[in-house]
Coordinates of N, CA and C in Angstrom, one line a residue:
M1100 N -11.9 -11.7 -17.4 CA -10.8 -12.3 -16.7 C -9.5 -11.8 -17.3
A1101 N -9.4 -11.4 -18.6 CA -8.2 -10.9 -19.2 C -7.8 -9.6 -18.5
E1102 N -8.8 -8.8 -18.2 CA -8.4 -7.5 -17.5 C -7.8 -7.7 -16.2
V1103 N -8.3 -8.7 -15.4 CA -7.8 -9.0 -14.1 C -6.3 -9.5 -14.2
A1104 N -6.1 -10.4 -15.2 CA -4.7 -10.9 -15.4 C -3.7 -9.8 -15.7
E1105 N -4.2 -8.7 -16.4 CA -3.3 -7.6 -16.7 C -3.1 -6.8 -15.5
A1106 N -4.1 -6.7 -14.6 CA -4.0 -5.8 -13.4 C -3.1 -6.4 -12.3
M1107 N -3.0 -7.8 -12.3 CA -2.3 -8.4 -11.3 C -1.3 -9.4 -11.9
D1108 N 0.0 -9.2 -11.5 CA 1.0 -10.2 -12.0 C 1.9 -10.5 -10.7
K1109 N 2.8 -11.4 -10.9 CA 3.6 -11.8 -9.8 C 4.4 -10.7 -9.2
A1110 N 4.8 -9.7 -10.0 CA 5.6 -8.6 -9.5 C 4.7 -7.7 -8.6
K1111 N 3.4 -7.6 -8.9 CA 2.6 -6.8 -8.0 C 2.3 -7.5 -6.7
V1112 N 2.2 -8.9 -6.8 CA 2.0 -9.7 -5.6 C 3.2 -9.4 -4.7
I1113 N 4.4 -9.5 -5.2 CA 5.6 -9.2 -4.4 C 5.7 -7.8 -3.9
R1114 N 5.3 -6.8 -4.7 CA 5.3 -5.4 -4.2 C 4.3 -5.3 -3.1
L1115 N 3.1 -5.9 -3.2 CA 2.1 -5.8 -2.1 C 2.7 -6.5 -0.8
L1116 N 3.3 -7.6 -0.9 CA 3.9 -8.3 0.2 C 5.0 -7.5 0.8
E1117 N 5.9 -6.9 0.0 CA 7.0 -6.1 0.5 C 6.4 -4.8 1.1
F1118 N 5.3 -4.3 0.7 CA 4.7 -3.1 1.2 C 4.0 -3.3 2.5
F1119 N 3.6 -4.5 2.8 CA 2.8 -4.9 4.0 C 3.4 -4.3 5.3
P1120 N 4.7 -4.5 5.6 CA 5.3 -4.0 6.8 C 5.2 -2.5 6.9
D1121 N 5.1 -1.8 5.8 CA 5.1 -0.3 5.9 C 3.8 0.3 6.0
I1122 N 2.7 -0.6 5.9 CA 1.4 0.0 5.9 C 1.1 0.6 7.3
A1123 N 1.4 0.1 8.4 CA 1.1 0.6 9.7 C 1.8 2.0 9.8
E1124 N 3.0 2.1 9.3 CA 3.7 3.4 9.4 C 3.0 4.5 8.5
E1125 N 2.6 4.0 7.3 CA 1.9 4.9 6.4 C 0.6 5.4 7.1
I1126 N -0.2 4.5 7.7 CA -1.4 4.9 8.4 C -1.1 5.9 9.5
R1127 N -0.1 5.6 10.3 CA 0.3 6.5 11.4 C 0.7 7.9 10.9
A1128 N 1.5 8.0 9.8 CA 1.9 9.3 9.2 C 0.7 10.1 8.7
K1129 N -0.3 9.4 8.1 CA -1.5 10.1 7.6 C -2.4 10.6 8.8
R1130 N -2.5 9.8 9.8 CA -3.2 10.2 11.0 C -2.6 11.4 11.7
N1131 N -1.2 11.4 11.7 CA -0.5 12.5 12.3 C -0.7 13.8 11.4
A1132 N -0.8 13.6 10.1 CA -1.0 14.8 9.2 C -2.4 15.3 9.5
I1133 N -3.4 14.4 9.6 CA -4.8 14.9 9.9 C -4.8 15.6 11.3
A1134 N -4.1 15.1 12.3 CA -4.1 15.7 13.6 C -3.4 17.1 13.6
D1135 N -2.3 17.2 12.8 CA -1.6 18.4 12.7 C -2.5 19.5 12.0
L1136 N -3.2 19.1 10.9 CA -4.1 20.0 10.2 C -5.2 20.4 11.1
D1137 N -5.8 19.5 11.8 CA -6.9 19.8 12.7 C -6.5 20.7 13.8
Q1138 N -5.4 20.4 14.4 CA -4.9 21.3 15.5 C -4.6 22.7 15.0
Y1139 N -4.0 22.8 13.8 CA -3.6 24.1 13.3 C -4.8 25.0 13.0
Y1140 N -5.8 24.4 12.3 CA -6.9 25.1 11.9 C -8.1 25.2 12.8
N1141 N -8.2 24.3 13.8 CA -9.3 24.2 14.7 C -9.0 25.0 16.0
T1142 N -9.0 26.3 15.9 CA -8.7 27.1 17.1 C -9.8 27.2 18.1
V1143 N -11.0 27.0 17.7 CA -12.1 27.1 18.7 C -12.0 26.0 19.8
S1144 N -11.5 24.8 19.4 CA -11.5 23.7 20.4 C -10.3 23.9 21.3
G1145 N -9.8 25.1 21.6 CA -8.7 25.3 22.5 C -9.1 25.0 23.9
I1146 N -8.3 25.4 24.8 CA -8.6 25.1 26.2 C -9.7 26.0 26.7
Q1147 N -10.6 25.4 27.5 CA -11.7 26.2 28.1 C -11.2 26.8 29.4
Y1148 N -11.2 28.1 29.5 CA -10.7 28.7 30.7 C -11.8 28.9 31.7
D1149 N -13.0 29.0 31.3 CA -14.1 29.3 32.2 C -14.6 28.0 32.9
G1150 N -14.3 26.8 32.4 CA -14.7 25.6 33.0 C -16.2 25.4 32.9
M1151 N -17.0 26.2 32.3 CA -18.4 26.1 32.2 C -18.8 25.2 31.0
P1152 N -19.8 24.3 31.2 CA -20.3 23.5 30.0 C -20.9 24.4 29.0
K1153 N -20.9 24.0 27.8 CA -21.4 24.7 26.7 C -22.9 24.3 26.5
G1154 N -23.7 25.3 26.1 CA -25.2 25.0 25.9 C -25.4 24.4 24.5
N1155 N -26.7 24.1 24.3 CA -27.1 23.5 23.0 C -26.9 24.4 21.8
Y1156 N -27.0 25.7 22.0 CA -26.9 26.6 20.8 C -25.6 27.3 20.7
H1157 N -24.6 26.8 21.4 CA -23.2 27.3 21.3 C -22.5 26.4 20.3
A1158 N -21.6 26.9 19.6 CA -20.8 26.1 18.6 C -19.8 25.3 19.4
G1159 N -20.3 24.1 19.8 CA -19.5 23.2 20.6 C -19.1 21.9 20.0
S1160 N -19.8 21.5 18.9 CA -19.6 20.2 18.4 C -18.4 20.3 17.4
Q1161 N -17.7 19.1 17.2 CA -16.6 19.1 16.3 C -17.0 19.5 14.9
T1162 N -18.1 19.1 14.4 CA -18.6 19.4 13.1 C -18.7 20.9 12.9
E1163 N -19.4 21.6 13.9 CA -19.5 23.0 13.9 C -18.2 23.7 13.9
N1164 N -17.3 23.2 14.7 CA -16.0 23.8 14.8 C -15.2 23.7 13.5
R1165 N -15.3 22.6 12.8 CA -14.7 22.4 11.6 C -15.3 23.3 10.5
A1166 N -16.6 23.4 10.5 CA -17.3 24.2 9.5 C -16.9 25.7 9.6
M1167 N -16.6 26.1 10.9 CA -16.3 27.5 11.1 C -14.9 27.8 10.9
N1168 N -14.0 26.9 11.1 CA -12.5 27.2 11.1 C -11.7 26.7 10.0
I1169 N -12.0 25.5 9.5 CA -11.1 24.9 8.6 C -11.5 25.2 7.1
P1170 N -10.6 25.8 6.4 CA -10.9 26.1 5.0 C -11.2 24.9 4.2
D1171 N -12.0 25.1 3.1 CA -12.4 23.9 2.2 C -11.3 23.1 1.7
Y1172 N -10.2 23.7 1.3 CA -9.1 23.0 0.7 C -8.4 22.1 1.8
V1173 N -8.4 22.5 3.0 CA -7.9 21.7 4.1 C -8.8 20.6 4.4
S1174 N -10.1 20.9 4.4 CA -11.1 19.8 4.7 C -11.0 18.7 3.6
K1175 N -10.8 19.1 2.4 CA -10.7 18.1 1.3 C -9.4 17.3 1.5
E1176 N -8.3 18.0 1.9 CA -7.1 17.2 2.2 C -7.3 16.2 3.3
I1177 N -8.0 16.6 4.4 CA -8.2 15.7 5.5 C -9.1 14.5 5.0
R1178 N -10.1 14.8 4.2 CA -10.9 13.7 3.7 C -10.1 12.8 2.8
T1179 N -9.2 13.3 2.0 CA -8.3 12.5 1.2 C -7.5 11.6 2.1
Y1180 N -6.9 12.2 3.1 CA -6.1 11.3 4.0 C -6.9 10.2 4.7
Q1181 N -8.2 10.6 5.0 CA -9.0 9.6 5.7 C -9.4 8.4 4.7
R1182 N -9.6 8.8 3.4 CA -9.9 7.8 2.4 C -8.6 6.9 2.2
E1183 N -7.5 7.5 2.2 CA -6.2 6.7 2.0 C -6.0 5.8 3.2
I1184 N -6.3 6.3 4.4 CA -6.2 5.4 5.6 C -7.1 4.2 5.4
E1185 N -8.4 4.4 5.1 CA -9.3 3.4 4.9 C -8.9 2.4 3.8
A1186 N -8.3 2.9 2.7 CA -7.8 2.0 1.7 C -6.7 1.1 2.2
L1187 N -5.7 1.8 2.9 CA -4.6 1.0 3.5 C -5.0 -0.1 4.4
Q1188 N -6.0 0.3 5.3 CA -6.5 -0.7 6.2 C -7.2 -1.9 5.5
K1189 N -7.9 -1.6 4.5 CA -8.6 -2.7 3.7 C -7.5 -3.6 3.0
V1190 N -6.5 -2.9 2.5 CA -5.4 -3.7 1.8 C -4.7 -4.6 2.8
K1191 N -4.4 -4.0 4.0 CA -3.7 -4.8 5.0 C -4.5 -6.0 5.4
I1192 N -5.8 -5.8 5.6 CA -6.7 -6.9 6.0 C -6.8 -8.0 4.9
E1193 N -6.9 -7.5 3.7 CA -7.0 -8.5 2.6 C -5.7 -9.3 2.4
I1194 N -4.6 -8.6 2.5 CA -3.3 -9.4 2.4 C -3.2 -10.4 3.5
I1195 N -3.6 -10.1 4.7 CA -3.5 -11.0 5.8 C -4.5 -12.2 5.5
K1196 N -5.7 -11.9 5.1 CA -6.7 -12.9 4.8 C -6.2 -13.9 3.7
E1197 N -5.6 -13.4 2.6 CA -5.1 -14.2 1.6 C -3.9 -15.1 2.0
V1198 N -3.0 -14.5 2.7 CA -1.8 -15.2 3.2 C -2.3 -16.3 4.2
S1199 N -3.2 -15.9 5.0 CA -3.7 -16.9 6.0 C -4.3 -18.1 5.4
R1200 N -4.8 -18.0 4.2 CA -5.4 -19.2 3.5 C -4.4 -20.2 3.0
L1201 N -3.1 -19.8 3.0 CA -2.1 -20.7 2.5 C -1.9 -21.8 3.6
N1202 N -1.2 -22.9 3.1 CA -0.9 -23.9 4.1 C 0.2 -23.5 5.0
L1203 N 0.4 -24.2 6.1 CA 1.3 -23.7 7.1 C 2.8 -23.5 6.6
K1204 N 3.2 -24.4 5.7 CA 4.6 -24.3 5.2 C 4.8 -23.0 4.4
H1205 N 3.8 -22.7 3.5 CA 3.9 -21.5 2.7 C 3.8 -20.3 3.6
K1206 N 2.8 -20.3 4.6 CA 2.6 -19.2 5.5 C 3.9 -18.8 6.2
K1207 N 4.6 -19.8 6.8 CA 5.8 -19.6 7.5 C 6.8 -18.8 6.7
I1208 N 7.0 -19.3 5.5 CA 8.0 -18.7 4.6 C 7.6 -17.2 4.3
I1209 N 6.3 -17.0 3.9 CA 5.9 -15.7 3.5 C 5.9 -14.7 4.7
F1210 N 5.5 -15.2 5.9 CA 5.5 -14.3 7.0 C 7.0 -14.0 7.4
G1211 N 7.8 -15.0 7.4 CA 9.2 -14.8 7.8 C 9.9 -13.8 6.9
F1212 N 9.8 -14.1 5.6 CA 10.6 -13.3 4.6 C 10.0 -11.9 4.3
Y1213 N 8.7 -11.8 4.1 CA 8.1 -10.5 3.8 C 7.6 -9.7 5.0
F1214 N 6.9 -10.4 5.9 CA 6.3 -9.6 7.0 C 7.3 -9.3 8.2
D1215 N 8.2 -10.3 8.5 CA 9.1 -10.2 9.5 C 10.5 -9.7 9.0
S1216 N 10.6 -9.5 7.7 CA 11.9 -9.0 7.1 C 13.1 -9.8 7.5
M1217 N 12.9 -11.1 7.5 CA 14.1 -12.0 7.8 C 14.9 -12.3 6.6
K1218 N 16.1 -12.6 6.8 CA 17.0 -13.0 5.7 C 16.7 -14.5 5.4
W1219 N 17.1 -15.0 4.2 CA 16.9 -16.4 3.9 C 17.5 -17.4 4.9
E1220 N 18.6 -17.0 5.4 CA 19.2 -17.9 6.4 C 18.4 -18.0 7.7
Q1221 N 17.8 -16.9 8.1 CA 17.0 -16.9 9.3 C 15.7 -17.7 9.0
V1222 N 15.1 -17.5 7.9 CA 13.8 -18.2 7.5 C 14.1 -19.7 7.5
A1223 N 15.3 -20.1 6.9 CA 15.6 -21.5 6.8 C 15.8 -22.1 8.2
E1224 N 16.5 -21.4 9.0 CA 16.7 -21.9 10.4 C 15.4 -22.0 11.1
R1225 N 14.5 -21.1 11.0 CA 13.2 -21.1 11.7 C 12.3 -22.2 11.2
T1226 N 12.4 -22.6 9.9 CA 11.5 -23.5 9.3 C 12.1 -24.9 9.1
N1227 N 13.4 -25.0 9.4 CA 14.2 -26.3 9.2 C 14.2 -26.8 7.7
Y1228 N 14.3 -25.8 6.8 CA 14.5 -26.1 5.4 C 15.8 -25.4 5.0
S1229 N 16.3 -25.8 3.8 CA 17.5 -25.1 3.3 C 17.1 -23.8 2.7
D1230 N 18.1 -22.9 2.4 CA 17.8 -21.7 1.8 C 17.1 -21.9 0.4
R1231 N 17.6 -22.8 -0.3 CA 17.0 -23.2 -1.7 C 15.6 -23.7 -1.5
Q1232 N 15.4 -24.6 -0.6 CA 14.0 -25.1 -0.4 C 13.0 -23.9 0.0
C1233 N 13.5 -23.0 0.9 CA 12.7 -21.9 1.3 C 12.3 -21.0 0.1
K1234 N 13.3 -20.8 -0.8 CA 13.0 -20.0 -2.0 C 12.0 -20.7 -2.9
N1235 N 12.2 -22.0 -3.1 CA 11.2 -22.8 -3.9 C 9.8 -22.8 -3.3
I1236 N 9.7 -22.9 -2.0 CA 8.4 -22.8 -1.3 C 7.8 -21.4 -1.4
R1237 N 8.7 -20.4 -1.4 CA 8.2 -19.1 -1.6 C 7.6 -18.9 -3.0
D1238 N 8.3 -19.5 -4.0 CA 7.8 -19.4 -5.4 C 6.4 -20.1 -5.5
E1239 N 6.3 -21.2 -4.9 CA 5.0 -21.9 -4.9 C 3.9 -21.1 -4.2
A1240 N 4.3 -20.5 -3.1 CA 3.3 -19.6 -2.3 C 2.9 -18.4 -3.2
L1241 N 3.9 -17.8 -3.9 CA 3.6 -16.7 -4.7 C 2.6 -17.0 -5.8
G1242 N 2.8 -18.2 -6.4 CA 1.9 -18.7 -7.4 C 0.5 -18.8 -6.9
K1243 N 0.3 -19.3 -5.7 CA -1.0 -19.5 -5.1 C -1.6 -18.1 -4.7
L1244 N -0.7 -17.2 -4.2 CA -1.2 -15.9 -3.9 C -1.6 -15.1 -5.1
L1245 N -0.9 -15.3 -6.2 CA -1.2 -14.6 -7.5 C -2.7 -15.0 -7.8
V1246 N -3.0 -16.2 -7.7 CA -4.4 -16.7 -8.1 C -5.4 -16.0 -7.1
S1247 N -5.1 -16.1 -5.8 CA -6.1 -15.5 -4.9 C -6.1 -14.0 -4.9
F1248 N -5.0 -13.3 -5.1 CA -5.0 -11.9 -5.2 C -5.7 -11.4 -6.5
Q1249 N -5.7 -12.2 -7.6 CA -6.4 -11.8 -8.8 C -7.9 -11.8 -8.5
K1250 N -8.4 -12.7 -7.7 CA -9.8 -12.8 -7.4 C -10.2 -11.7 -6.4
N1251 N -9.3 -11.1 -5.7 CA -9.6 -10.1 -4.7 C -9.6 -8.7 -5.3
K1252 N -10.8 -8.1 -5.3 CA -11.0 -6.8 -6.0 C -10.2 -5.7 -5.3
V1253 N -10.1 -5.7 -3.9 CA -9.4 -4.7 -3.2 C -7.9 -4.7 -3.6
L1254 N -7.3 -5.9 -3.7 CA -5.9 -6.0 -4.0 C -5.6 -5.7 -5.4
T1255 N -6.5 -6.1 -6.3 CA -6.2 -5.8 -7.8 C -6.4 -4.3 -8.1
D1256 N -7.3 -3.7 -7.4 CA -7.6 -2.3 -7.7 C -6.5 -1.3 -7.0
Y1257 N -5.9 -1.8 -5.9 CA -5.0 -0.9 -5.2 C -3.7 -0.7 -5.9
E1258 N -3.3 0.6 -6.0 CA -2.1 1.0 -6.7 C -1.1 1.5 -5.6
I1259 N 0.0 0.8 -5.5 CA 1.1 1.2 -4.6 C 1.8 2.4 -5.0
G1260 N 1.8 3.5 -4.2 CA 2.5 4.7 -4.5 C 4.0 4.5 -4.4
E1261 N 4.7 5.2 -5.2 CA 6.2 5.0 -5.2 C 6.8 6.0 -4.4

């Protein structure tokens, strides 16, 4: 349990919550990078001018095309991007799961401030609390999230890139 406490602290919880809105853009960028690499190196899958279907023994599958055209270092880079995308998707799901377990009052504050990037005045107006109350509720929610994030292996193991 001591190792888990060292791996997750309140600052990391905040970094994960602040990182949440950027996850979709990170995934999109990595998918675009994969598509660019695939398009650049996979010349066999160009336009078919003859319009004829390919037979069983012709190099027509994506796997065969990749094996023939994409250098090993590029294939490794594509696999790295795919692993990073999977990790980001898992982190996103786990963050949503843990925040969803909070009570409604805490959830509204966390979603408003971290996920919707609202200012404290906007969160206060939306929730009918004062700014100070919203900050206090956020602190309570962060304490609860710290406990639940510590128990979540995906979130404790994930390192946010700078």
